[in-house]
Short mmCIF file of C-alpha atoms in Angstrom, two decimals:
data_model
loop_
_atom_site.label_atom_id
_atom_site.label_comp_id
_atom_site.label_asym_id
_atom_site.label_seq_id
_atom_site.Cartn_x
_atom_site.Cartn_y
_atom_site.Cartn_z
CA UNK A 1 66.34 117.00 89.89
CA UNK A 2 67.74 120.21 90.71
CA UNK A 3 70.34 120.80 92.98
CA UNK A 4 70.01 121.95 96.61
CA UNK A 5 71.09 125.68 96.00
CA UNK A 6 69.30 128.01 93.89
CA UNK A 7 69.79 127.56 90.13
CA UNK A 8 71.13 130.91 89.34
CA UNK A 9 74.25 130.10 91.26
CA UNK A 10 76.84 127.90 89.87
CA UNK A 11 78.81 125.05 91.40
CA UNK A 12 82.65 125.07 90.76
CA UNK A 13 82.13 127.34 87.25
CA UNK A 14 79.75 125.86 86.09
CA UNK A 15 76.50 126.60 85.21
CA UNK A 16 73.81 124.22 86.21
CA UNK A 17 70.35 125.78 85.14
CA UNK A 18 68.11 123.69 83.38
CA UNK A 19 70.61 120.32 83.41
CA UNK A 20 69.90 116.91 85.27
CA UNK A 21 71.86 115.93 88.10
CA UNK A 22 74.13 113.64 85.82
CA UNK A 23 75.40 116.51 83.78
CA UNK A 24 76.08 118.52 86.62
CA UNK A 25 77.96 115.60 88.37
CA UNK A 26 79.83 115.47 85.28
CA UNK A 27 81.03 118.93 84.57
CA UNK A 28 81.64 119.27 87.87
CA UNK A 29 83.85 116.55 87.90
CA UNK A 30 85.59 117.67 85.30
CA UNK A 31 86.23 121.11 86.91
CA UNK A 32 87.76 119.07 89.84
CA UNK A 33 89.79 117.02 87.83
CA UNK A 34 91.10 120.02 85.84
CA UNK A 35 91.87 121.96 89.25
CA UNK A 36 93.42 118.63 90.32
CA UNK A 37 95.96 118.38 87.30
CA UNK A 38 96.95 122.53 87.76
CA UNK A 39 97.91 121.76 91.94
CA UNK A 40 100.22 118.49 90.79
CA UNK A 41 101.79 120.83 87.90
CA UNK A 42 102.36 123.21 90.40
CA UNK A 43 103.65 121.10 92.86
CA UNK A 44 106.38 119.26 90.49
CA UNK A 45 107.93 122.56 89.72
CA UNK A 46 108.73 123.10 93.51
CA UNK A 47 112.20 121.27 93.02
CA UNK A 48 112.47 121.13 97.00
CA UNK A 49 109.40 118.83 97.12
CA UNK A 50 109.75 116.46 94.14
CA UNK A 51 113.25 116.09 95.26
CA UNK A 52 112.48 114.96 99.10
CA UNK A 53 109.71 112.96 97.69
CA UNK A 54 111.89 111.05 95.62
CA UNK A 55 114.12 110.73 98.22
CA UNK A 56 111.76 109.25 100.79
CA UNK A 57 110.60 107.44 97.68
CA UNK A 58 114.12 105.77 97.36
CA UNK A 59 114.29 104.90 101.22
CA UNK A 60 110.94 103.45 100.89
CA UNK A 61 112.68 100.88 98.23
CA UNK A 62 115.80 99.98 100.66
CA UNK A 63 113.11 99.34 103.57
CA UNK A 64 111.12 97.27 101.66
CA UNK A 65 113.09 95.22 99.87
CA UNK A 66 115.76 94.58 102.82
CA UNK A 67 112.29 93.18 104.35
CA UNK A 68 111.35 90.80 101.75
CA UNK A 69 115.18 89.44 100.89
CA UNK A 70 117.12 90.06 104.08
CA UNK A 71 116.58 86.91 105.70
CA UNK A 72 116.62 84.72 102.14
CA UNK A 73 120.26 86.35 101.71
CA UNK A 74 121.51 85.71 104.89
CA UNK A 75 120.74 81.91 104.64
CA UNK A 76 121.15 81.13 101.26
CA UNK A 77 124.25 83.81 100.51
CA UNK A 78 126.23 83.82 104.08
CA UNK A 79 124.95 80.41 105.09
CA UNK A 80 123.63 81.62 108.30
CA UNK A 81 121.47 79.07 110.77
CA UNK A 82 117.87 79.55 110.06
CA UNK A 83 117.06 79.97 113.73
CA UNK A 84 119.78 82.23 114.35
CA UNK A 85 118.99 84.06 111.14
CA UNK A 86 115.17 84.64 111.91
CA UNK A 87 115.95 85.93 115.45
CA UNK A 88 118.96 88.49 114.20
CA UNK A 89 116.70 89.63 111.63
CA UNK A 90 113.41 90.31 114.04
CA UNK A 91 115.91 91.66 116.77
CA UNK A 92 117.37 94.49 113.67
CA UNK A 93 113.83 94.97 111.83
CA UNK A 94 112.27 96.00 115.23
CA UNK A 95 114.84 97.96 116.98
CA UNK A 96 116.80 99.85 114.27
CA UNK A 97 113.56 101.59 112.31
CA UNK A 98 111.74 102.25 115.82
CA UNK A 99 114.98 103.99 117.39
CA UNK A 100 115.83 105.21 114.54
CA UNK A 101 112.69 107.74 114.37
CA UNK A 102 112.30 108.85 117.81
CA UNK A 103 115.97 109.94 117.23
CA UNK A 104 115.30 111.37 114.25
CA UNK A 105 112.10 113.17 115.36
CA UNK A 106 113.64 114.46 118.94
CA UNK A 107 116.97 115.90 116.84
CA UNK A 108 115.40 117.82 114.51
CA UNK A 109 113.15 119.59 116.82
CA UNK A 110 116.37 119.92 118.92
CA UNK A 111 117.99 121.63 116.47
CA UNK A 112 115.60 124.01 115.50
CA UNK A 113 112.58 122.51 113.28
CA UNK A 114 112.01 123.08 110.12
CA UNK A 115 110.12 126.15 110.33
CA UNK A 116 111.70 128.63 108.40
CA UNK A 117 114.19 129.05 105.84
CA UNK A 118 117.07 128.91 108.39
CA UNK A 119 115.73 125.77 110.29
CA UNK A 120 114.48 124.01 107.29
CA UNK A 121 117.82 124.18 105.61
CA UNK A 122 119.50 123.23 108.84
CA UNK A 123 117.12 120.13 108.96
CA UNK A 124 118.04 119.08 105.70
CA UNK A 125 121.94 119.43 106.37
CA UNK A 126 121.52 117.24 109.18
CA UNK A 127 119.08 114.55 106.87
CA UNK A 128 121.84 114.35 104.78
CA UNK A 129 124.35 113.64 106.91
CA UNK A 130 121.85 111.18 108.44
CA UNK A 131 121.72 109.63 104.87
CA UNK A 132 125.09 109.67 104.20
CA UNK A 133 125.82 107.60 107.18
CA UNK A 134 123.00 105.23 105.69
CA UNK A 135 124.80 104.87 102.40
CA UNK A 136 128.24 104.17 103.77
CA UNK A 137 126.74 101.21 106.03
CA UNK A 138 124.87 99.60 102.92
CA UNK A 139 127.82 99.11 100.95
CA UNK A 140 129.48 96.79 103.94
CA UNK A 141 125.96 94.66 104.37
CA UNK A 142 126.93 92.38 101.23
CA UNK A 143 130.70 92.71 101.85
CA UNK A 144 131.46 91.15 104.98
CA UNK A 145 131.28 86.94 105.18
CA UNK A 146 128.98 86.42 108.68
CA UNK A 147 125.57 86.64 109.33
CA UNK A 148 126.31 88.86 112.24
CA UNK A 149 128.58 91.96 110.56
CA UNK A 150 125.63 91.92 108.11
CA UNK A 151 122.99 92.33 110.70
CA UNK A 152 124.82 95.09 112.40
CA UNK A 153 126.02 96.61 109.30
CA UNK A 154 122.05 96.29 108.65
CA UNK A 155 121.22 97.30 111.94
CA UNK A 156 123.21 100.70 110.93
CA UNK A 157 121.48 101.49 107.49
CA UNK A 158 117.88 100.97 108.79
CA UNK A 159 118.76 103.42 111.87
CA UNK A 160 119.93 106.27 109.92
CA UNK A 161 117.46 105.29 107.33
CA UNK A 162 114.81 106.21 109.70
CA UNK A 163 116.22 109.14 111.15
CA UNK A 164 115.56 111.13 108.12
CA UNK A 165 112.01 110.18 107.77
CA UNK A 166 110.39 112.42 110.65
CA UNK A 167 111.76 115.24 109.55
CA UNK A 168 111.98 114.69 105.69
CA UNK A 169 108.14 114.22 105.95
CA UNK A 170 107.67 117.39 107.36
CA UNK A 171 109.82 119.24 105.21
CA UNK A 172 108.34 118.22 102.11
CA UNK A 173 105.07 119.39 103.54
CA UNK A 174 106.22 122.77 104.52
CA UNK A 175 107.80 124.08 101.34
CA UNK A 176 104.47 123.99 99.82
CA UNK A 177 101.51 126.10 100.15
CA UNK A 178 99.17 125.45 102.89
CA UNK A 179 96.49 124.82 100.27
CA UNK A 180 98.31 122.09 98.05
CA UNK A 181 99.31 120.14 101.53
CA UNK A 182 96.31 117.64 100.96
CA UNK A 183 96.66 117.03 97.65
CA UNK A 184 100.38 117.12 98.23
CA UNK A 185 100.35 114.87 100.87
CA UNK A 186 98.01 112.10 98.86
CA UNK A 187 100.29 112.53 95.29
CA UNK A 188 103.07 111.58 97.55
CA UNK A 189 101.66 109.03 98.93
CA UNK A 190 100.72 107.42 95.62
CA UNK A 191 104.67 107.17 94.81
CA UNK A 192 105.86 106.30 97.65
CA UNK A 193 103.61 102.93 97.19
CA UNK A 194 104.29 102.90 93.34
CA UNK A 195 108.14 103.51 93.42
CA UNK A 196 109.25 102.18 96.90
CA UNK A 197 107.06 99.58 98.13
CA UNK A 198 105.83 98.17 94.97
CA UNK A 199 108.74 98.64 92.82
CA UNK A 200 111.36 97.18 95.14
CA UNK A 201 110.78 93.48 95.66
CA UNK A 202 109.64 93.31 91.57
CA UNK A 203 112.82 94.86 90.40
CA UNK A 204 115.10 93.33 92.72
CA UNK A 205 113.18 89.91 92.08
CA UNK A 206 113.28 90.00 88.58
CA UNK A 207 116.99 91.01 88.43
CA UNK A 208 118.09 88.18 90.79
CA UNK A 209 116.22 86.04 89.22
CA UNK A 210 117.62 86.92 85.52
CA UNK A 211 121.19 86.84 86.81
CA UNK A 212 120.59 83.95 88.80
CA UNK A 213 122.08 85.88 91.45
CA UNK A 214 120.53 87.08 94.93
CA UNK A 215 123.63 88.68 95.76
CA UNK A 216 123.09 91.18 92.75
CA UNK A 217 119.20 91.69 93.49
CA UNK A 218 120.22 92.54 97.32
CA UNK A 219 123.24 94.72 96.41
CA UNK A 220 120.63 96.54 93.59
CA UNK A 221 118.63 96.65 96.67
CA UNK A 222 121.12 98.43 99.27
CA UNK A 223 122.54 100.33 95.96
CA UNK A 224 119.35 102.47 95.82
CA UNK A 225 120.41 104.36 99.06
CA UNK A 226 122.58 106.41 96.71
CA UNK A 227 119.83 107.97 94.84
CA UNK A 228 118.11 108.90 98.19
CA UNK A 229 121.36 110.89 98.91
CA UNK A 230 121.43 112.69 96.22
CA UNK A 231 118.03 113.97 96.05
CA UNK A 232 118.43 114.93 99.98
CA UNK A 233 121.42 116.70 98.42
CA UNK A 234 119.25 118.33 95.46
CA UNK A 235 116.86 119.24 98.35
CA UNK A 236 119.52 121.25 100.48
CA UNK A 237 120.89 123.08 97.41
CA UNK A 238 117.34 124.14 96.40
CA UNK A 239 115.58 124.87 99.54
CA UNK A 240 116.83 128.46 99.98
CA UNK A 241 115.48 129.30 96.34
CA UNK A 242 112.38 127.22 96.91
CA UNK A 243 111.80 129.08 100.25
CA UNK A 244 111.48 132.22 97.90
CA UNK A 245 108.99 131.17 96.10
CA UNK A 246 106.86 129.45 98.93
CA UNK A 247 106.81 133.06 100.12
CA UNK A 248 105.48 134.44 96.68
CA UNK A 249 102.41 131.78 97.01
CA UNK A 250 101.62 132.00 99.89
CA UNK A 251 100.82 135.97 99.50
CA UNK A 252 98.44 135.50 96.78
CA UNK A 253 96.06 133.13 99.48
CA UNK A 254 93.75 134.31 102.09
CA UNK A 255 95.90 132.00 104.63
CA UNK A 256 96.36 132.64 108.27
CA UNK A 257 99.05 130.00 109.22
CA UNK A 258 99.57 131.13 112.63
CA UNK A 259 96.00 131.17 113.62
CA UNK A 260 93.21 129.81 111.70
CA UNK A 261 93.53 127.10 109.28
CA UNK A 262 90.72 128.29 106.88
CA UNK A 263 91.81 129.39 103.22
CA UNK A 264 89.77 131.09 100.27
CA UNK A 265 91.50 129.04 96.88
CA UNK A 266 89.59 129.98 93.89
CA UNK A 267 87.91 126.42 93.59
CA UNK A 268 86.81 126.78 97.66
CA UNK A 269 85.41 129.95 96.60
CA UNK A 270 83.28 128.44 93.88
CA UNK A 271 81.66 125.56 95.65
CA UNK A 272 80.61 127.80 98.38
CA UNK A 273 76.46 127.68 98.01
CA UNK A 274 74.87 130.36 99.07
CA UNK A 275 73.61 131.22 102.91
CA UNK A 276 69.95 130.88 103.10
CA UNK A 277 69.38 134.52 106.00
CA UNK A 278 65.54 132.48 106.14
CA UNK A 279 66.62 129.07 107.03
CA UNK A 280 66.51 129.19 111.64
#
């Protein structure tokens, strides 16, 4: 079977005269996957992207496992009424992340986006004040002795939590090239679930559960803010230099950001089959 373009043409680099459709499937896969490997190289030495990633990565973990433990450790820990427990708990899991990112999302646009290397790296100031705010809060959750001053302790940490998500997610986007934002956009994805959601309730677990402690597992929990901090920190310091280099990469695409979204990457450029002028 040959394919549906002329066989003097190849797909991706390589040749496909006189091969089955199997073969072709399979050096062309391996094209893609090579392609694949260069754009997440690329993208891990933009230090402004891996470090807002791992950020993000970090607040994922706090969310997550203050979800799966927060009620266990307010009943078992601070001895707090079920009842009482359950409704403090729904009352700070459903206000404080909601509020948290329309705040979040109206203040950066209010001050200035993160368009730009002057907006971007005001954006990120602001995150990490936003995060350090989050930090300070998580060290009180597991200090005070009520139910309530950990809720609103809680209630704090998951409001500035969120704050820094609308505009951390569009930062990290924006200091890469316009033609690595998909696959940018999906490797991020893939640790965010990996190293926030996954890791959190199987670490904390299996610490609690070796020191017998749910204290420890929460406090491991709450701990992880830090890290988030300092890679919103590691973000800041790098953005200007990172900006720089955006710049440089952007220049060797055919992108027109302002207007039209279409691009010419080398790979695009192969797969292209040719226009048939006799086809109406």
């Amino acid at each position: 079977v040959s394919p549906p373009w002329p066989d003097e043409y190849a797909l991706g680099g390589v040749d496909t005269r006189g091969e089955d459709i199997s073969s072709f499937r399979l050096k062309f896969g391996q094209r893609l996957g090579g392609e694949t490997v260069e754009e997440i190289l690329t993208l891990l030495k933009n230090t402004t992207y891996v470090s807002i990633v791992l950020s993000l990565t970090a607040l994922y973990f706090v969310v997550t496992g203050i979800q799966y433990w927060g009620t266990d450790y307010l009943e078992s820990e601070l001895n707090g009424h079920p009842a009482t427990v359950r409704l403090q708990f729904l009352f700070t899991s459903a206000t404080a992340p909601v509020a948290g990112v329309i705040f979040g999302g109206w203040f950066v646009e209010y001050v200035g986006g993160y368009k730009g290397a002057v907006s971007r790296k005001r954006a990120l100031g602001w995150l990490l004040i936003f995060g350090t705010f989050s930090c300070i809060s998580a060290i009180f959750v597991t200090v005070v002795d009520s139910t309530w001053g950990a809720v609103v302790f809680m209630w704090i940490l998951l409001f500035f939590g969120a704050t820094v998500l609308p505009g951390g997610s569009g930062v990290f986007i924006s200091v890469i090239p316009v033609s690595l934002r998909t696959i940018g956009s999906s490797f991020a994805a893939i640790i965010f679930n990996l190293f926030g959601y996954f890791l959190s309730p199987f670490l904390s677990g299996f610490i609690s559960e070796k020191s017998h402690s749910l204290t420890l597992g929460f406090r491991i929990v709450l701990g992880w803010s830090s890290i988030a901090l300092f890679f919103f920190g590691v973000a800041y310091y790098t953005a200007p230099k990172e900006e720089r280099r955006y710049d440089a990469l952007s220049k060797d695409e055919d992108l027109d950001i302002s207007g039209s979204n279409t691009f010419s990457s080398p790979l695009a450029r192969e797969v292209q089959p040719p226009e048939n002028n006799n086809r109406i």
